[in-house]
XYZ file of C-alpha atoms in Angstrom:
647
model
C -43.696 61.061 58.856
C -43.281 63.279 55.859
C -43.173 61.858 52.348
C -39.634 63.252 52.100
C -38.505 60.882 54.656
C -40.749 57.702 53.237
C -39.359 58.246 49.680
C -35.452 58.410 51.572
C -36.219 54.975 53.642
C -37.583 53.392 50.533
C -34.511 54.511 48.170
C -32.357 52.945 51.013
C -33.954 49.312 50.978
C -33.656 49.298 47.522
C -29.900 50.118 47.722
C -29.571 47.418 50.447
C -31.506 44.754 48.288
C -29.339 45.563 45.091
C -25.956 45.493 47.393
C -26.858 42.089 48.757
C -26.448 39.840 45.971
C -23.117 41.398 45.025
C -21.803 41.212 48.718
C -22.799 37.394 48.884
C -20.676 36.814 45.634
C -17.844 38.954 46.419
C -17.854 37.081 49.632
C -18.294 33.261 48.252
C -15.029 34.328 45.884
C -13.059 35.287 48.779
C -14.014 32.159 50.494
C -13.024 30.133 47.303
C -10.125 31.609 47.051
C -9.329 31.379 50.642
C -10.095 27.832 50.523
C -8.013 27.219 47.256
C -4.902 29.268 49.264
C -5.160 27.010 51.983
C -5.278 23.967 49.628
C -2.298 24.669 47.734
C -0.479 25.588 51.198
C -1.519 21.844 52.427
C -0.331 20.338 48.667
C 2.779 22.011 49.373
C 2.948 20.869 53.164
C 2.565 17.240 52.011
C 4.959 17.275 49.309
C 7.524 18.669 51.918
C 6.149 15.367 54.012
C 6.584 12.916 51.321
C 9.876 14.394 50.141
C 11.771 13.129 53.681
C 11.332 9.412 51.834
C 15.080 9.789 51.292
C 15.784 10.207 54.564
C 12.727 8.725 56.552
C 11.378 4.974 56.443
C 7.988 4.681 54.165
C 5.997 3.637 57.118
C 7.155 6.912 59.176
C 6.338 9.034 56.050
C 2.534 7.599 55.805
C 1.790 8.111 59.278
C 2.748 11.937 59.059
C 0.690 12.011 56.238
C -2.468 10.762 57.832
C -1.822 12.289 60.943
C -1.350 16.059 59.314
C -3.754 15.968 55.853
C -7.013 15.259 54.778
C -7.623 11.974 52.457
C -8.129 14.303 49.376
C -4.760 15.925 50.087
C -3.095 12.796 50.555
C -4.712 11.588 47.173
C -3.739 14.528 45.145
C -0.077 14.792 46.227
C 0.638 10.976 45.817
C -1.187 11.069 42.335
C 1.367 13.186 41.063
C 4.156 11.551 42.904
C 3.465 8.540 41.796
C 4.314 9.526 38.274
C 8.120 10.703 39.631
C 9.247 8.104 42.483
C 8.607 4.760 42.451
C 8.813 4.914 46.426
C 5.564 6.588 46.637
C 4.118 3.338 46.161
C 4.893 1.886 49.518
C 3.485 5.038 51.275
C 0.279 4.077 49.149
C 0.216 0.666 50.537
C 0.860 1.757 54.050
C -2.190 4.052 53.498
C -4.354 1.334 52.544
C -5.160 3.055 49.054
C -4.501 0.018 46.983
C -7.498 -1.657 48.814
C -9.256 1.133 48.349
C -8.657 1.624 44.597
C -9.230 -2.438 44.485
C -12.653 -1.719 46.032
C -13.469 0.942 44.103
C -13.094 -0.511 40.547
C -15.232 -3.528 41.996
C -17.939 -1.682 43.540
C -18.215 1.974 42.634
C -21.337 2.776 40.718
C -19.403 5.451 38.858
C -17.322 4.449 35.445
C -15.479 7.238 35.903
C -14.352 6.681 39.420
C -13.782 2.708 38.200
C -11.741 3.984 35.288
C -9.562 6.161 37.977
C -9.240 3.432 40.023
C -7.664 1.114 37.298
C -5.105 4.126 36.223
C -4.227 4.484 39.912
C -3.362 0.743 40.077
C -1.559 0.870 36.890
C 0.917 3.799 38.353
C 0.857 1.657 41.657
C 2.431 -1.032 39.582
C 1.896 -3.496 42.083
C 1.506 -7.351 41.152
C -0.890 -7.900 43.685
C -3.361 -5.440 41.864
C -3.125 -7.565 38.557
C -6.484 -9.726 39.601
C -8.842 -6.608 40.250
C -7.506 -5.387 37.143
C -7.741 -8.430 34.985
C -11.329 -9.042 36.369
C -12.463 -5.271 34.938
C -10.446 -6.268 31.865
C -12.213 -9.599 31.218
C -15.768 -8.813 32.273
C -17.918 -8.253 29.124
C -20.559 -5.859 30.639
C -18.166 -3.708 32.179
C -17.770 0.003 30.542
C -15.404 0.127 27.454
C -13.362 3.168 29.157
C -12.717 1.407 32.481
C -11.643 -1.951 30.457
C -8.954 0.289 28.037
C -7.766 1.728 31.478
C -7.279 -1.644 32.767
C -5.714 -2.592 30.128
C -3.266 -0.071 30.010
C -2.709 -0.675 33.839
C -2.135 -4.058 33.275
C 0.428 -3.592 30.493
C 2.726 -1.533 33.044
C 2.443 -4.222 35.909
C 5.184 -6.944 35.336
C 3.255 -9.703 36.598
C 2.957 -12.663 34.148
C 0.340 -14.412 36.576
C -1.911 -12.244 34.749
C -1.101 -13.796 31.245
C -3.891 -16.348 31.330
C -6.444 -13.432 32.327
C -5.021 -11.208 29.284
C -5.279 -14.200 26.945
C -9.311 -14.757 27.878
C -10.068 -11.250 27.478
C -8.273 -11.299 24.124
C -10.657 -14.260 23.000
C -13.639 -12.298 24.649
C -13.278 -8.891 23.666
C -14.690 -6.921 20.829
C -12.444 -5.448 17.918
C -11.406 -2.299 19.547
C -11.140 -3.919 23.252
C -9.168 -6.431 21.707
C -6.634 -4.033 20.378
C -5.871 -2.778 23.941
C -5.529 -6.220 25.372
C -2.853 -7.076 22.231
C -0.980 -4.007 23.416
C -0.802 -5.333 26.996
C -0.016 -8.528 25.727
C 3.004 -7.646 23.503
C 4.476 -5.539 26.374
C 4.915 -9.040 28.157
C 7.237 -9.841 25.194
C 8.627 -13.308 24.883
C 6.887 -14.299 28.377
C 3.718 -14.035 26.814
C 4.652 -16.537 23.641
C 3.748 -19.804 25.465
C 0.193 -19.089 26.443
C -0.283 -17.227 23.068
C 0.822 -20.586 21.340
C -1.564 -22.679 23.590
C -4.548 -20.007 21.877
C -3.713 -21.331 18.733
C -5.631 -24.678 19.555
C -8.691 -22.546 20.790
C -11.887 -23.898 19.552
C -12.876 -19.861 19.038
C -11.698 -18.371 15.683
C -11.463 -15.225 17.669
C -8.775 -16.547 20.108
C -6.945 -18.188 17.137
C -6.706 -14.958 14.717
C -5.905 -12.519 17.889
C -3.401 -14.854 19.269
C -1.213 -15.190 15.800
C -1.480 -11.431 15.097
C 0.150 -10.680 19.179
C 2.722 -13.420 18.270
C 3.353 -11.603 15.101
C 4.241 -8.375 16.788
C 6.280 -10.118 19.567
C 8.362 -11.582 16.750
C 10.206 -14.299 18.773
C 10.864 -17.393 16.686
C 9.674 -19.842 19.060
C 6.269 -19.424 17.609
C 7.258 -20.112 14.064
C 6.357 -23.594 13.964
C 3.113 -23.343 15.719
C 2.215 -20.538 12.918
C 3.290 -22.823 10.031
C 0.789 -25.170 11.382
C -1.946 -22.791 11.614
C -1.622 -22.051 7.940
C -3.636 -25.225 7.744
C -6.337 -24.136 9.751
C -10.259 -24.476 8.429
C -10.614 -20.700 8.826
C -9.180 -18.342 6.480
C -8.845 -15.472 8.709
C -6.923 -17.378 11.090
C -4.574 -18.805 8.193
C -4.363 -15.086 6.958
C -3.001 -14.020 10.547
C -0.613 -17.091 10.448
C 0.810 -15.847 7.342
C 1.006 -12.141 8.267
C 2.710 -13.161 11.507
C 5.468 -15.370 9.917
C 6.030 -12.582 7.708
C 6.953 -10.088 10.569
C 9.149 -12.797 12.522
C 11.061 -13.511 9.607
C 12.145 -17.104 10.139
C 13.763 -18.570 7.181
C 12.183 -22.158 8.493
C 8.372 -20.644 7.142
C 9.834 -20.158 3.593
C 8.731 -23.514 2.274
C 5.116 -23.571 4.008
C 4.683 -20.106 2.705
C 5.436 -21.043 -0.711
C 3.002 -23.949 -0.376
C 0.332 -21.373 0.553
C 1.085 -19.116 -2.145
C 0.527 -21.464 -4.578
C -2.351 -23.749 -3.361
C -4.338 -21.910 -0.755
C -8.127 -21.830 -1.899
C -8.453 -17.903 -0.039
C -6.951 -14.941 -2.275
C -6.547 -13.131 0.809
C -4.505 -15.791 2.185
C -2.259 -16.006 -0.498
C -1.778 -12.341 -0.947
C -0.966 -12.090 2.918
C 1.492 -15.123 1.889
C 3.154 -13.177 -0.644
C 3.604 -10.290 1.044
C 5.465 -12.185 3.675
C 7.551 -14.296 1.425
C 9.460 -10.808 0.977
C 10.206 -10.635 4.406
C 11.361 -14.292 4.975
C 12.310 -15.500 1.587
C 15.493 -14.933 -0.829
C 16.181 -15.200 -4.167
C 15.281 -18.903 -4.243
C 11.152 -17.778 -3.744
C 11.577 -15.142 -6.968
C 10.177 -18.223 -8.898
C 7.106 -19.063 -6.970
C 6.360 -15.304 -6.973
C 6.464 -14.667 -10.587
C 4.526 -17.601 -10.704
C 2.191 -15.747 -8.898
C 1.414 -12.986 -11.243
C -0.355 -15.420 -12.748
C -2.946 -15.546 -9.795
C -6.278 -14.783 -10.954
C -7.235 -12.443 -7.956
C -5.713 -9.353 -8.639
C -4.949 -8.608 -5.080
C -2.432 -11.618 -4.795
C -1.041 -10.237 -8.154
C -0.152 -6.915 -6.327
C 1.283 -8.378 -3.396
C 3.427 -10.607 -5.684
C 4.766 -7.378 -7.040
C 5.437 -5.931 -3.887
C 7.222 -8.948 -2.831
C 9.319 -8.919 -6.179
C 10.637 -5.825 -5.297
C 11.566 -5.731 -1.779
C 13.667 -8.556 -2.857
C 15.218 -6.596 -5.261
C 15.926 -9.716 -7.975
C 18.492 -9.228 -10.773
C 16.015 -10.234 -13.459
C 13.282 -7.539 -13.040
C 11.434 -8.495 -16.325
C 8.484 -10.037 -14.428
C 7.530 -6.738 -12.889
C 8.058 -5.018 -15.947
C 5.118 -7.413 -17.496
C 2.986 -6.582 -14.839
C 3.131 -3.023 -16.072
C 0.820 -4.483 -18.697
C -1.752 -6.514 -16.254
C -5.488 -6.078 -16.727
C -5.745 -4.685 -13.348
C -5.113 -1.211 -12.644
C -3.972 -1.875 -9.063
C -1.574 -4.207 -10.218
C 0.132 -1.800 -13.022
C 0.333 0.887 -10.310
C 2.191 -1.265 -7.595
C 4.261 -2.373 -10.609
C 5.376 1.035 -11.535
C 5.678 1.461 -7.772
C 8.117 -0.918 -7.589
C 9.896 0.310 -10.501
C 10.487 3.372 -9.166
C 11.680 2.051 -6.057
C 14.000 -0.020 -7.799
C 15.382 2.814 -9.689
C 14.374 1.735 -13.076
C 11.962 4.717 -14.093
C 14.938 7.195 -14.006
C 17.107 4.597 -16.514
C 14.220 4.345 -18.804
C 14.315 8.242 -18.763
C 17.951 8.377 -19.568
C 17.532 5.298 -21.887
C 15.451 7.751 -24.313
C 18.729 9.171 -25.608
C 20.217 6.039 -26.473
C 21.547 5.759 -29.615
C 20.043 2.557 -30.945
C 16.055 2.789 -31.889
C 15.613 -0.829 -30.069
C 16.674 0.712 -26.495
C 14.280 4.055 -26.936
C 11.509 1.848 -28.399
C 11.883 -0.099 -25.280
C 12.518 2.670 -22.493
C 9.012 4.504 -23.933
C 6.933 1.567 -24.117
C 7.974 1.039 -20.389
C 7.578 4.708 -19.012
C 4.196 5.200 -21.105
C 3.085 2.003 -19.161
C 4.181 3.508 -15.658
C 2.326 6.729 -16.519
C -0.650 4.872 -17.404
C -0.361 3.130 -14.398
C -0.692 6.117 -12.535
C 2.703 7.452 -11.997
C 3.408 10.006 -14.396
C 4.900 12.513 -11.778
C 8.138 9.840 -11.958
C 8.257 10.914 -15.736
C 7.990 14.679 -15.241
C 10.948 14.628 -13.311
C 12.823 13.389 -15.738
C 11.912 16.085 -17.591
C 14.847 18.000 -15.854
C 17.384 15.914 -17.607
C 20.494 17.380 -18.974
C 20.442 16.113 -22.412
C 17.761 17.388 -24.666
C 17.103 14.087 -26.295
C 15.863 12.807 -23.406
C 13.940 15.721 -22.523
C 11.929 15.061 -25.878
C 11.740 11.514 -25.302
C 9.534 12.617 -21.983
C 7.633 15.117 -23.697
C 6.431 13.010 -25.978
C 5.530 10.290 -23.832
C 3.742 12.863 -21.964
C 1.963 13.616 -25.603
C 0.963 9.582 -25.550
C -0.317 9.838 -22.248
C -2.420 12.586 -23.263
C -3.511 13.901 -19.323
C -4.246 17.712 -19.540
C -2.591 17.780 -15.945
C 0.932 17.913 -17.818
C 0.068 20.972 -20.307
C 1.424 23.614 -17.899
C 5.083 21.455 -18.121
C 4.639 21.348 -21.744
C 3.723 24.774 -21.957
C 7.404 25.916 -20.352
C 9.221 23.604 -22.439
C 8.394 25.458 -25.790
C 11.178 27.822 -24.453
C 13.477 25.000 -23.956
C 16.909 25.033 -24.732
C 16.656 22.161 -27.196
C 15.060 22.528 -30.671
C 13.982 18.770 -30.407
C 12.556 19.178 -26.957
C 10.591 22.332 -27.983
C 9.253 20.246 -31.241
C 8.343 17.665 -29.022
C 6.677 19.507 -26.646
C 4.254 21.427 -29.433
C 3.325 17.693 -30.825
C 2.130 16.585 -27.188
C 0.230 19.880 -26.477
C -1.511 19.208 -29.688
C -2.358 15.336 -29.034
C -3.562 16.461 -25.318
C -5.852 19.191 -26.972
C -7.858 21.171 -24.521
C -8.184 24.787 -23.836
C -4.873 25.497 -21.743
C -3.030 23.532 -24.697
C -5.175 25.787 -27.243
C -3.634 28.747 -25.657
C -0.197 27.630 -25.457
C -0.100 26.511 -29.064
C -2.130 30.078 -30.102
C 1.290 32.023 -29.666
C 3.992 32.540 -32.192
C 6.223 29.531 -33.511
C 8.979 29.053 -31.176
C 12.350 29.885 -32.803
C 13.874 26.715 -34.261
C 10.668 24.539 -34.509
C 10.083 23.497 -38.321
C 6.840 24.758 -39.650
C 5.873 21.497 -40.598
C 6.045 20.202 -36.818
C 4.110 23.325 -35.797
C 1.143 23.214 -38.315
C 0.746 19.188 -37.419
C 0.768 20.480 -33.845
C -1.695 22.559 -33.893
C -4.147 20.627 -36.648
C -4.023 18.047 -33.740
C -5.286 20.406 -31.208
C -8.425 20.008 -33.578
C -8.977 24.164 -33.752
C -10.808 24.525 -36.958
C -8.576 27.554 -38.637
C -5.935 25.274 -37.445
C -7.229 22.179 -39.406
C -8.097 24.599 -42.151
C -4.378 25.368 -42.449
C -2.947 22.143 -42.189
C -5.075 21.193 -45.082
C -3.867 24.269 -46.998
C -0.236 22.897 -46.196
C -0.834 19.431 -47.680
C -1.479 20.909 -51.125
C 2.017 21.666 -51.590
C 3.742 18.036 -52.001
C 6.854 19.095 -50.744
C 5.087 20.228 -47.364
C 2.999 17.593 -47.554
C 6.033 15.017 -47.345
C 7.238 17.159 -44.245
C 4.231 16.547 -42.423
C 4.164 13.087 -43.443
C 7.734 12.628 -42.220
C 6.796 14.157 -38.944
C 3.758 11.988 -38.045
C 6.099 9.140 -39.101
C 8.586 9.765 -36.586
C 6.083 10.452 -33.878
C 4.767 6.989 -34.234
C 1.223 5.600 -36.032
C -0.708 6.812 -33.216
C -0.114 10.632 -34.237
C -0.175 9.445 -37.868
C -3.849 8.326 -37.323
C -4.644 11.391 -35.411
C -3.366 14.041 -38.297
C -5.230 11.927 -40.689
C -8.350 12.092 -38.290
C -8.265 15.658 -38.304
C -7.862 16.206 -41.743
C -10.711 14.110 -42.759
C -8.818 10.959 -43.972
C -8.842 8.301 -41.371
C -11.723 7.737 -38.717
C -10.309 7.725 -35.278
C -12.534 4.989 -33.335
C -10.602 2.288 -35.154
C -7.643 2.469 -32.777
C -9.759 2.760 -29.443
C -11.637 -0.431 -30.627
C -8.677 -2.105 -31.400
C -7.425 -1.538 -27.973
C -10.192 -2.655 -25.878
C -10.172 -5.875 -27.827
C -6.359 -6.369 -27.385
C -6.914 -5.966 -23.485
C -9.925 -8.645 -23.698
C -7.723 -11.165 -25.396
C -4.714 -10.231 -22.984
C -7.244 -11.002 -19.928
C -8.325 -14.308 -21.900
C -4.963 -15.259 -22.474
C -3.954 -15.037 -19.022
C -7.295 -16.013 -17.073
C -9.817 -18.060 -19.437
C -10.575 -21.387 -17.672
C -10.732 -23.448 -20.662
C -7.426 -24.505 -22.788
C -9.127 -23.618 -26.230
C -10.136 -20.011 -24.779
C -6.611 -19.397 -23.883
C -5.471 -20.765 -26.973
C -7.602 -18.641 -29.222
C -6.637 -15.574 -27.355
C -2.580 -16.561 -27.791
C -3.204 -16.351 -31.434
C -5.098 -13.150 -31.648
C -2.392 -11.606 -29.569
C 0.041 -13.055 -31.831
C -1.040 -11.195 -34.770
C -2.253 -7.589 -32.977
C 1.837 -7.257 -31.478
C 2.181 -4.422 -29.040
C 3.750 -4.110 -25.602
C 0.323 -5.418 -23.896
C 0.453 -8.364 -26.311
C 4.046 -9.136 -25.751
C 3.648 -8.903 -21.883
C 0.626 -11.108 -21.925
C 2.489 -13.938 -24.514
C 5.306 -14.041 -21.995
C 3.669 -14.433 -18.962
C 1.464 -17.293 -20.772
C 4.658 -18.977 -21.996
C 6.193 -19.399 -17.837
C 2.773 -19.783 -15.998
C 0.366 -21.427 -18.316
C -0.836 -24.900 -16.709
C -1.040 -26.365 -20.111
C 2.587 -27.454 -21.823
C 0.495 -26.848 -25.432
C -0.300 -23.352 -24.296
C 3.098 -22.692 -23.162
C 4.761 -23.787 -26.468
C 2.517 -21.597 -28.056
C 3.076 -18.571 -26.866
C 6.944 -19.158 -26.604
C 6.802 -19.780 -30.542
C 4.346 -16.213 -30.911
C 7.405 -14.791 -29.207
C 9.478 -15.299 -31.846
C 8.198 -12.181 -33.873
C 7.565 -9.993 -31.322
C 9.535 -6.128 -31.383
C 9.298 -6.068 -27.594
C 12.351 -8.443 -27.339
C 13.212 -6.718 -24.068
C 9.677 -8.708 -22.805
C 9.932 -11.556 -24.463
C 13.436 -12.631 -23.994
C 13.404 -12.932 -20.002
C 10.636 -15.309 -20.337
C 12.038 -17.297 -23.143
C 15.248 -17.912 -21.405
C 12.939 -19.164 -18.153
C 10.986 -21.305 -20.866
C 14.312 -23.356 -21.755
C 14.075 -25.117 -18.377
C 10.334 -26.121 -18.544
C 9.745 -29.609 -18.035
C 8.347 -30.155 -21.603
C 10.301 -31.136 -24.170
C 7.888 -28.968 -26.794
C 7.988 -25.961 -24.575
C 11.990 -25.956 -24.270
C 12.143 -26.486 -27.999
C 10.256 -23.640 -29.008
C 11.559 -21.402 -26.810
C 15.363 -22.084 -28.060
C 14.072 -21.605 -31.432
C 12.388 -18.338 -30.659
C 15.606 -17.678 -28.945
C 17.666 -17.932 -31.923
C 19.088 -21.253 -30.584
C 18.671 -24.663 -32.338
C 17.416 -27.659 -30.626
C 20.986 -28.771 -29.441
C 21.183 -24.982 -27.867
C 23.574 -24.031 -30.483
C 24.089 -20.365 -31.690
C 22.534 -19.440 -34.648
C 25.959 -19.319 -36.734
C 26.330 -23.223 -35.188
C 22.985 -24.873 -36.347
C 22.286 -26.334 -39.576
C 19.927 -24.161 -41.683
C 16.394 -24.712 -42.244
C 14.095 -23.557 -44.935
C 11.848 -20.457 -45.228
C 12.465 -17.682 -42.946
C 12.395 -17.951 -39.292
C 9.476 -15.497 -39.186
C 7.534 -17.207 -41.564
C 8.195 -20.558 -40.450
C 7.257 -19.590 -36.900
C 4.421 -17.823 -37.930
C 3.024 -20.731 -40.000
C 3.964 -23.217 -37.414
C 2.032 -21.080 -34.874
C -1.225 -20.826 -36.496
C -1.393 -24.340 -37.856
C -0.293 -25.807 -34.648
C -3.034 -23.682 -32.762
C -5.780 -24.790 -35.026
C -4.559 -28.044 -35.014
C -5.222 -28.091 -31.353
C -8.485 -26.045 -31.425
C -9.770 -28.802 -33.856
C -8.800 -31.563 -31.815
C -10.485 -29.802 -28.897
C -13.596 -29.494 -30.793
C -13.812 -33.160 -31.523
C -13.099 -34.236 -27.844
C -15.758 -31.911 -26.583
C -18.315 -33.404 -29.497
């Protein structure tokens, strides 16, 4: 054999070896496609046989399927058909598939097969499959996926015989599994109420807690009395669940028990949930209870009470307004959101354009409290009001809030159509300060803005050249008087800030005063000892301001001591924030203590017999001086008496 022939044979061998894998792959792919085509053809043929259910008995269709097709084809076509036609369940029974799926659910070693069997039993909808599904669901060692599939399957089978198994599973599952079981129980509706009510007497806390939750979701009033009884459960979680459930049910029979829980339960979480529930089951009669709850020592309870009051939408909203000055941020935000939902924020914004100074001051103080509670967006929205005086008032409030987030809106307001609004925006930018505000105040003075206003605004921003410009302005008596007039018109805070910039007042004093005021407001509401609360009331009466007034008003209607309530009512006679004080004083006229009633009537301008100012007999001294001296003397005497008792 020549070398050339040998080379040709070798090359041919290599080519054959190289082609074999390719030919093998092509062959396998061709076979796969052929099998798929045949499987699709078999499925189509099986569907045609199954479609004869409309004209033939299920037993005959089942025999045709069993004789003409393999098991995998039958399972595939029935799995799809069960979603479309309920009569296919009869075919499954005839073919013994239900028993096969139940056996797979009990015996299969693959969790995937067990989960699939549970899902198919659920699609089958046969009541006879319920025990097998319930057994898988109640098995604590079963895979979570299988238990979830079993719970969903049980929920689709209307067999009340499975309810005891579901209730037992509800008590024994973990948090995730219990949620699925709870959904299955909820699907039974009123049929599940009786076994769930029986679970309320179970020794296990989880059983009682979850039973109450599910009863609340079902919402059947037949469970009301049993849930009311659970409000006295020894476990706080069970009581909380009962309170929430009663709120969902909304049965008026639970109103009084929930009131008792709100006022007396030792757990703050239970009191909070009960307060929220009262908003759903109560009416105007529970408003007084919720107002008293605003004095609860726990912030969550006070916050829930505010939400509940807002949901009831009472005519007198002064209690929610006082909550705007609560020591806790969350409570203040709840109050702000409640007032916004009730339409009060827009009403206060409109009141900024009122003719009376008292109305404007009240609206401004309330809106500042709303902004400090974190709801300044609602105030910014009022900057589009058609009245220039309202827009000017909004810009003043934004300046008082002092957040740089509002600098852009204030910068645009420098071109407002109303000169008053442009001036307020400039002063607000000065109070906010920062790079963005400085850049906006660095432009030429807007047309119509007074020179004194522009100078004060730029000085408030703190730029050295602008501060020097303001100092030069103050050398002119006329200009200095104009600058002082601008500061006085904007309020004490602006006056102090301006004077601090030009070097006459240290700004730290105001900050210290606010911190001290908050501390006394908290003590007046929450201090355990009566003498501590009295000291705080006296300090608040001297310091004044919306926060002090709100605290005094709350003490006047909610403090457990008649002496403290009377002292707070007397202190409210001199406050400027009458919109906060008057509602509390009116409520105090119904106080069980005659002393509190007397002080409230005096503070409201009524005589001891309830007569108007014009009809009462005159007394010596001006009212403010007489009340102030009396308040201080009474408080001092009480503190001396308390000290002697302690000694």
